Amino acid sequence: MPLLVPVVLALVVALGACLMWVHTRYLAQRTLGAPAALVVVVLAAAGVWAIVASEQVGDAGTAVLGWSLLAASAACLVGGWFALHAFAPPRREAPRRR
C-alpha cells in the first residue's frame, strides 16, 4: 500500500506529459513537445525507482531523493507546459504525399 501513492502520482504525471505532447504537437502546432514530455517522464520514473529502492534497502535518504524527483517532474510538467506555449517555435508543416 505505501508504494501505491508514488506509483499513482508518477502515472498521473506521465499521463499529463502525454497530454502535453499531444496538445503541443497537434493542437498548438508547436515543436519541442516530445523532448519536454520525455524529461518529465524520465524524472517521474527515476523518482519511483528511488522510492522502491528505499523500501527494499530501508534508507530514508533515497526515499527523500525519490519524492524530490517526483516533485521535480510535476514542476517540470507545469513549467514545461507554459514554456512550450510561450517560447517554442511554430512547427513546420511536412510536405504532403501525393
mmCIF file of N, CA and C in Angstrom:
data_model
loop_
_atom_site.group_PDB
_atom_site.id
_atom_site.type_symbol
_atom_site.label_atom_id
_atom_site.label_comp_id
_atom_site.label_asym_id
_atom_site.label_seq_id
_atom_site.Cartn_x
_atom_site.Cartn_y
_atom_site.Cartn_z
ATOM 1 N N MET A 1 0.801 -1.211 0.000
ATOM 2 C CA MET A 1 0.000 0.000 0.000
ATOM 3 C C MET A 1 0.844 1.275 0.000
ATOM 4 N N PRO A 2 1.979 1.334 0.719
ATOM 5 C CA PRO A 2 2.734 2.589 0.717
ATOM 6 C C PRO A 2 3.303 2.936 -0.656
ATOM 7 N N LEU A 3 3.591 1.955 -1.482
ATOM 8 C CA LEU A 3 4.140 2.238 -2.810
ATOM 9 C C LEU A 3 3.062 2.623 -3.812
ATOM 10 N N LEU A 4 1.799 2.455 -3.443
ATOM 11 C CA LEU A 4 0.721 2.786 -4.365
ATOM 12 C C LEU A 4 0.656 4.288 -4.635
ATOM 13 N N VAL A 5 0.890 5.096 -3.621
ATOM 14 C CA VAL A 5 0.791 6.553 -3.775
ATOM 15 C C VAL A 5 1.832 7.099 -4.749
ATOM 16 N N PRO A 6 3.124 6.774 -4.611
ATOM 17 C CA PRO A 6 4.071 7.317 -5.586
ATOM 18 C C PRO A 6 3.876 6.762 -6.994
ATOM 19 N N VAL A 7 3.447 5.530 -7.100
ATOM 20 C CA VAL A 7 3.205 4.967 -8.432
ATOM 21 C C VAL A 7 2.038 5.676 -9.098
ATOM 22 N N VAL A 8 0.976 5.929 -8.361
ATOM 23 C CA VAL A 8 -0.175 6.641 -8.919
ATOM 24 C C VAL A 8 0.210 8.071 -9.294
ATOM 25 N N LEU A 9 0.983 8.728 -8.435
ATOM 26 C CA LEU A 9 1.438 10.087 -8.763
ATOM 27 C C LEU A 9 2.301 10.095 -10.028
ATOM 28 N N ALA A 10 3.185 9.127 -10.154
ATOM 29 C CA ALA A 10 4.027 9.048 -11.347
ATOM 30 C C ALA A 10 3.193 8.775 -12.594
ATOM 31 N N LEU A 11 2.179 7.946 -12.470
ATOM 32 C CA LEU A 11 1.314 7.678 -13.622
ATOM 33 C C LEU A 11 0.510 8.910 -14.012
ATOM 34 N N VAL A 12 0.054 9.674 -13.034
ATOM 35 C CA VAL A 12 -0.676 10.910 -13.335
ATOM 36 C C VAL A 12 0.242 11.920 -14.028
ATOM 37 N N VAL A 13 1.479 12.026 -13.544
ATOM 38 C CA VAL A 13 2.439 12.937 -14.174
ATOM 39 C C VAL A 13 2.761 12.470 -15.589
ATOM 40 N N ALA A 14 2.930 11.164 -15.781
ATOM 41 C CA ALA A 14 3.217 10.638 -17.124
ATOM 42 C C ALA A 14 2.029 10.866 -18.064
ATOM 43 N N LEU A 15 0.823 10.715 -17.560
ATOM 44 C CA LEU A 15 -0.358 10.997 -18.379
ATOM 45 C C LEU A 15 -0.411 12.477 -18.747
ATOM 46 N N GLY A 16 -0.092 13.336 -17.794
ATOM 47 C CA GLY A 16 -0.031 14.773 -18.086
ATOM 48 C C GLY A 16 1.025 15.097 -19.120
ATOM 49 N N ALA A 17 2.165 14.399 -19.070
ATOM 50 C CA ALA A 17 3.221 14.616 -20.065
ATOM 51 C C ALA A 17 2.755 14.171 -21.451
ATOM 52 N N CYS A 18 2.038 13.073 -21.515
ATOM 53 C CA CYS A 18 1.496 12.627 -22.814
ATOM 54 C C CYS A 18 0.485 13.626 -23.356
ATOM 55 N N LEU A 19 -0.361 14.138 -22.488
ATOM 56 C CA LEU A 19 -1.328 15.143 -22.921
ATOM 57 C C LEU A 19 -0.633 16.427 -23.359
ATOM 58 N N MET A 20 0.463 16.791 -22.662
ATOM 59 C CA MET A 20 1.226 17.970 -23.049
ATOM 60 C C MET A 20 1.815 17.785 -24.447
ATOM 61 N N TRP A 21 2.354 16.603 -24.715
ATOM 62 C CA TRP A 21 2.941 16.338 -26.023
ATOM 63 C C TRP A 21 1.883 16.386 -27.122
ATOM 64 N N VAL A 22 0.747 15.745 -26.887
ATOM 65 C CA VAL A 22 -0.320 15.739 -27.895
ATOM 66 C C VAL A 22 -0.846 17.147 -28.127
ATOM 67 N N HIS A 23 -1.072 17.885 -27.052
ATOM 68 C CA HIS A 23 -1.593 19.239 -27.201
ATOM 69 C C HIS A 23 -0.597 20.142 -27.923
ATOM 70 N N THR A 24 0.678 20.027 -27.560
ATOM 71 C CA THR A 24 1.698 20.878 -28.167
ATOM 72 C C THR A 24 1.881 20.551 -29.643
ATOM 73 N N ARG A 25 1.879 19.288 -29.978
ATOM 74 C CA ARG A 25 2.140 18.892 -31.365
ATOM 75 C C ARG A 25 0.945 19.125 -32.276
ATOM 76 N N TYR A 26 -0.222 18.707 -31.846
ATOM 77 C CA TYR A 26 -1.359 18.699 -32.754
ATOM 78 C C TYR A 26 -2.296 19.901 -32.595
ATOM 79 N N LEU A 27 -2.500 20.390 -31.401
ATOM 80 C CA LEU A 27 -3.442 21.488 -31.222
ATOM 81 C C LEU A 27 -2.763 22.847 -31.273
ATOM 82 N N ALA A 28 -1.629 22.991 -30.580
ATOM 83 C CA ALA A 28 -0.943 24.282 -30.550
ATOM 84 C C ALA A 28 0.019 24.457 -31.720
ATOM 85 N N GLN A 29 0.310 23.364 -32.434
ATOM 86 C CA GLN A 29 1.212 23.389 -33.590
ATOM 87 C C GLN A 29 2.582 23.968 -33.221
ATOM 88 N N ARG A 30 3.171 23.468 -32.134
ATOM 89 C CA ARG A 30 4.494 23.896 -31.672
ATOM 90 C C ARG A 30 5.455 22.714 -31.713
ATOM 91 N N THR A 31 6.760 23.035 -31.708
ATOM 92 C CA THR A 31 7.774 21.985 -31.668
ATOM 93 C C THR A 31 8.245 21.767 -30.236
ATOM 94 N N LEU A 32 9.140 20.827 -30.050
ATOM 95 C CA LEU A 32 9.799 20.518 -28.786
ATOM 96 C C LEU A 32 8.874 19.939 -27.724
ATOM 97 N N GLY A 33 7.728 19.441 -28.103
ATOM 98 C CA GLY A 33 6.838 18.825 -27.127
ATOM 99 C C GLY A 33 7.328 17.467 -26.667
ATOM 100 N N ALA A 34 7.902 16.687 -27.582
ATOM 101 C CA ALA A 34 8.377 15.344 -27.237
ATOM 102 C C ALA A 34 9.557 15.373 -26.271
ATOM 103 N N PRO A 35 10.589 16.208 -26.494
ATOM 104 C CA PRO A 35 11.682 16.222 -25.511
ATOM 105 C C PRO A 35 11.238 16.688 -24.123
ATOM 106 N N ALA A 36 10.330 17.646 -24.081
ATOM 107 C CA ALA A 36 9.844 18.124 -22.785
ATOM 108 C C ALA A 36 9.071 17.023 -22.059
ATOM 109 N N ALA A 37 8.235 16.299 -22.783
ATOM 110 C CA ALA A 37 7.474 15.209 -22.178
ATOM 111 C C ALA A 37 8.403 14.079 -21.742
ATOM 112 N N LEU A 38 9.448 13.833 -22.521
ATOM 113 C CA LEU A 38 10.392 12.773 -22.172
ATOM 114 C C LEU A 38 11.147 13.101 -20.884
ATOM 115 N N VAL A 39 11.529 14.348 -20.702
ATOM 116 C CA VAL A 39 12.214 14.754 -19.470
ATOM 117 C C VAL A 39 11.298 14.544 -18.269
ATOM 118 N N VAL A 40 10.041 14.901 -18.401
ATOM 119 C CA VAL A 40 9.089 14.752 -17.295
ATOM 120 C C VAL A 40 8.897 13.280 -16.941
ATOM 121 N N VAL A 41 8.753 12.434 -17.943
ATOM 122 C CA VAL A 41 8.521 11.011 -17.687
ATOM 123 C C VAL A 41 9.770 10.360 -17.083
ATOM 124 N N VAL A 42 10.946 10.736 -17.560
ATOM 125 C CA VAL A 42 12.178 10.168 -17.008
ATOM 126 C C VAL A 42 12.358 10.577 -15.542
ATOM 127 N N LEU A 43 12.059 11.826 -15.218
ATOM 128 C CA LEU A 43 12.136 12.257 -13.817
ATOM 129 C C LEU A 43 11.151 11.488 -12.939
ATOM 130 N N ALA A 44 9.942 11.281 -13.432
ATOM 131 C CA ALA A 44 8.947 10.543 -12.655
ATOM 132 C C ALA A 44 9.366 9.087 -12.473
ATOM 133 N N ALA A 45 9.895 8.476 -13.514
ATOM 134 C CA ALA A 45 10.335 7.081 -13.413
ATOM 135 C C ALA A 45 11.517 6.945 -12.461
ATOM 136 N N ALA A 46 12.453 7.900 -12.510
ATOM 137 C CA ALA A 46 13.588 7.864 -11.588
ATOM 138 C C ALA A 46 13.126 8.055 -10.148
ATOM 139 N N GLY A 47 12.130 8.891 -9.947
ATOM 140 C CA GLY A 47 11.584 9.080 -8.606
ATOM 141 C C GLY A 47 10.955 7.821 -8.047
ATOM 142 N N VAL A 48 10.165 7.140 -8.866
ATOM 143 C CA VAL A 48 9.543 5.893 -8.406
ATOM 144 C C VAL A 48 10.613 4.837 -8.153
ATOM 145 N N TRP A 49 11.619 4.790 -9.023
ATOM 146 C CA TRP A 49 12.697 3.826 -8.827
ATOM 147 C C TRP A 49 13.408 4.067 -7.494
ATOM 148 N N ALA A 50 13.687 5.324 -7.175
ATOM 149 C CA ALA A 50 14.374 5.640 -5.922
ATOM 150 C C ALA A 50 13.496 5.305 -4.712
ATOM 151 N N ILE A 51 12.205 5.521 -4.813
ATOM 152 C CA ILE A 51 11.316 5.198 -3.692
ATOM 153 C C ILE A 51 11.223 3.689 -3.492
ATOM 154 N N VAL A 52 11.136 2.941 -4.583
ATOM 155 C CA VAL A 52 11.101 1.473 -4.472
ATOM 156 C C VAL A 52 12.426 0.954 -3.915
ATOM 157 N N ALA A 53 13.538 1.531 -4.367
ATOM 158 C CA ALA A 53 14.842 1.113 -3.847
ATOM 159 C C ALA A 53 14.964 1.425 -2.356
ATOM 160 N N SER A 54 14.404 2.538 -1.918
ATOM 161 C CA SER A 54 14.479 2.870 -0.489
ATOM 162 C C SER A 54 13.636 1.925 0.350
ATOM 163 N N GLU A 55 12.551 1.419 -0.198
ATOM 164 C CA GLU A 55 11.725 0.451 0.538
ATOM 165 C C GLU A 55 12.468 -0.868 0.699
ATOM 166 N N GLN A 56 13.246 -1.256 -0.297
ATOM 167 C CA GLN A 56 13.961 -2.525 -0.214
ATOM 168 C C GLN A 56 15.164 -2.430 0.712
ATOM 169 N N VAL A 57 15.857 -1.280 0.685
ATOM 170 C CA VAL A 57 17.066 -1.112 1.481
ATOM 171 C C VAL A 57 16.744 -0.573 2.869
ATOM 172 N N GLY A 58 15.708 0.236 2.958
ATOM 173 C CA GLY A 58 15.349 0.853 4.231
ATOM 174 C C GLY A 58 16.095 2.149 4.489
ATOM 175 N N ASP A 59 16.503 2.827 3.412
ATOM 176 C CA ASP A 59 17.263 4.073 3.521
ATOM 177 C C ASP A 59 16.313 5.249 3.329
ATOM 178 N N ALA A 60 16.281 6.146 4.312
ATOM 179 C CA ALA A 60 15.383 7.303 4.238
ATOM 180 C C ALA A 60 15.891 8.341 3.243
ATOM 181 N N GLY A 61 17.197 8.428 3.056
ATOM 182 C CA GLY A 61 17.760 9.408 2.120
ATOM 183 C C GLY A 61 17.350 9.140 0.693
ATOM 184 N N THR A 62 17.273 7.872 0.323
ATOM 185 C CA THR A 62 16.846 7.520 -1.030
ATOM 186 C C THR A 62 15.367 7.821 -1.221
ATOM 187 N N ALA A 63 14.581 7.661 -0.185
ATOM 188 C CA ALA A 63 13.154 7.995 -0.278
ATOM 189 C C ALA A 63 12.965 9.491 -0.478
ATOM 190 N N VAL A 64 13.759 10.295 0.216
ATOM 191 C CA VAL A 64 13.672 11.748 0.040
ATOM 192 C C VAL A 64 14.063 12.132 -1.383
ATOM 193 N N LEU A 65 15.095 11.478 -1.906
ATOM 194 C CA LEU A 65 15.503 11.716 -3.286
ATOM 195 C C LEU A 65 14.377 11.359 -4.251
ATOM 196 N N GLY A 66 13.719 10.244 -4.011
ATOM 197 C CA GLY A 66 12.614 9.819 -4.879
ATOM 198 C C GLY A 66 11.450 10.790 -4.863
ATOM 199 N N TRP A 67 11.066 11.232 -3.665
ATOM 200 C CA TRP A 67 9.977 12.203 -3.566
ATOM 201 C C TRP A 67 10.370 13.533 -4.193
ATOM 202 N N SER A 68 11.644 13.900 -4.064
ATOM 203 C CA SER A 68 12.119 15.140 -4.695
ATOM 204 C C SER A 68 12.060 15.037 -6.210
ATOM 205 N N LEU A 69 12.430 13.889 -6.741
ATOM 206 C CA LEU A 69 12.354 13.692 -8.192
ATOM 207 C C LEU A 69 10.905 13.711 -8.684
ATOM 208 N N LEU A 70 9.994 13.135 -7.897
ATOM 209 C CA LEU A 70 8.576 13.188 -8.278
ATOM 210 C C LEU A 70 8.060 14.622 -8.253
ATOM 211 N N ALA A 71 8.462 15.384 -7.246
ATOM 212 C CA ALA A 71 8.043 16.785 -7.182
ATOM 213 C C ALA A 71 8.654 17.586 -8.327
ATOM 214 N N ALA A 72 9.903 17.285 -8.676
ATOM 215 C CA ALA A 72 10.546 17.973 -9.797
ATOM 216 C C ALA A 72 9.863 17.633 -11.112
ATOM 217 N N SER A 73 9.415 16.398 -11.266
ATOM 218 C CA SER A 73 8.717 16.031 -12.501
ATOM 219 C C SER A 73 7.377 16.757 -12.619
ATOM 220 N N ALA A 74 6.678 16.910 -11.494
ATOM 221 C CA ALA A 74 5.412 17.656 -11.528
ATOM 222 C C ALA A 74 5.660 19.131 -11.825
ATOM 223 N N ALA A 75 6.719 19.689 -11.237
ATOM 224 C CA ALA A 75 7.054 21.093 -11.510
ATOM 225 C C ALA A 75 7.490 21.284 -12.961
ATOM 226 N N CYS A 76 8.240 20.325 -13.500
ATOM 227 C CA CYS A 76 8.649 20.400 -14.909
ATOM 228 C C CYS A 76 7.453 20.253 -15.840
ATOM 229 N N LEU A 77 6.474 19.486 -15.419
ATOM 230 C CA LEU A 77 5.270 19.339 -16.247
ATOM 231 C C LEU A 77 4.537 20.667 -16.359
ATOM 232 N N VAL A 78 4.324 21.315 -15.234
ATOM 233 C CA VAL A 78 3.613 22.599 -15.250
ATOM 234 C C VAL A 78 4.450 23.676 -15.934
ATOM 235 N N GLY A 79 5.718 23.767 -15.559
ATOM 236 C CA GLY A 79 6.588 24.766 -16.172
ATOM 237 C C GLY A 79 6.824 24.515 -17.646
ATOM 238 N N GLY A 80 6.954 23.263 -18.023
ATOM 239 C CA GLY A 80 7.150 22.930 -19.430
ATOM 240 C C GLY A 80 5.937 23.255 -20.276
ATOM 241 N N TRP A 81 4.760 23.039 -19.717
ATOM 242 C CA TRP A 81 3.529 23.355 -20.448
ATOM 243 C C TRP A 81 3.487 24.839 -20.794
ATOM 244 N N PHE A 82 3.758 25.675 -19.814
ATOM 245 C CA PHE A 82 3.751 27.119 -20.053
ATOM 246 C C PHE A 82 4.908 27.549 -20.943
ATOM 247 N N ALA A 83 6.083 26.989 -20.735
ATOM 248 C CA ALA A 83 7.250 27.371 -21.536
ATOM 249 C C ALA A 83 7.078 26.966 -23.004
ATOM 250 N N LEU A 84 6.480 25.832 -23.248
ATOM 251 C CA LEU A 84 6.269 25.407 -24.634
ATOM 252 C C LEU A 84 5.341 26.360 -25.374
ATOM 253 N N HIS A 85 4.315 26.808 -24.697
ATOM 254 C CA HIS A 85 3.376 27.714 -25.369
ATOM 255 C C HIS A 85 3.915 29.129 -25.473
ATOM 256 N N ALA A 86 4.816 29.502 -24.597
ATOM 257 C CA ALA A 86 5.347 30.868 -24.640
ATOM 258 C C ALA A 86 6.569 30.998 -25.541
ATOM 259 N N PHE A 87 7.431 29.972 -25.556
ATOM 260 C CA PHE A 87 8.722 30.133 -26.213
ATOM 261 C C PHE A 87 9.010 29.150 -27.343
ATOM 262 N N ALA A 88 8.257 28.085 -27.477
ATOM 263 C CA ALA A 88 8.556 27.090 -28.514
ATOM 264 C C ALA A 88 8.221 27.651 -29.891
ATOM 265 N N PRO A 89 9.087 27.379 -30.871
ATOM 266 C CA PRO A 89 8.819 27.883 -32.220
ATOM 267 C C PRO A 89 7.663 27.117 -32.862
ATOM 268 N N PRO A 90 6.988 27.739 -33.813
ATOM 269 C CA PRO A 90 5.908 27.038 -34.508
ATOM 270 C C PRO A 90 6.440 25.839 -35.282
ATOM 271 N N ARG A 91 5.613 24.855 -35.420
ATOM 272 C CA ARG A 91 6.001 23.635 -36.126
ATOM 273 C C ARG A 91 5.865 23.850 -37.633
ATOM 274 N N ARG A 92 6.880 23.403 -38.367
ATOM 275 C CA ARG A 92 6.797 23.475 -39.820
ATOM 276 C C ARG A 92 5.942 22.339 -40.338
ATOM 277 N N GLU A 93 5.174 22.626 -41.347
ATOM 278 C CA GLU A 93 4.347 21.574 -41.921
ATOM 279 C C GLU A 93 5.189 20.668 -42.812
ATOM 280 N N ALA A 94 4.951 19.400 -42.692
ATOM 281 C CA ALA A 94 5.657 18.427 -43.533
ATOM 282 C C ALA A 94 5.067 18.463 -44.935
ATOM 283 N N PRO A 95 5.893 18.186 -45.930
ATOM 284 C CA PRO A 95 5.330 18.137 -47.292
ATOM 285 C C PRO A 95 4.341 16.990 -47.411
ATOM 286 N N ARG A 96 3.283 17.227 -48.109
ATOM 287 C CA ARG A 96 2.238 16.213 -48.253
ATOM 288 C C ARG A 96 2.598 15.237 -49.353
ATOM 289 N N ARG A 97 2.258 14.004 -49.110
ATOM 290 C CA ARG A 97 2.488 12.962 -50.120
ATOM 291 C C ARG A 97 1.399 12.996 -51.157
ATOM 292 N N ARG A 98 1.789 12.648 -52.344
ATOM 293 C CA ARG A 98 0.774 12.624 -53.429
ATOM 294 C C ARG A 98 0.363 11.232 -53.758
#
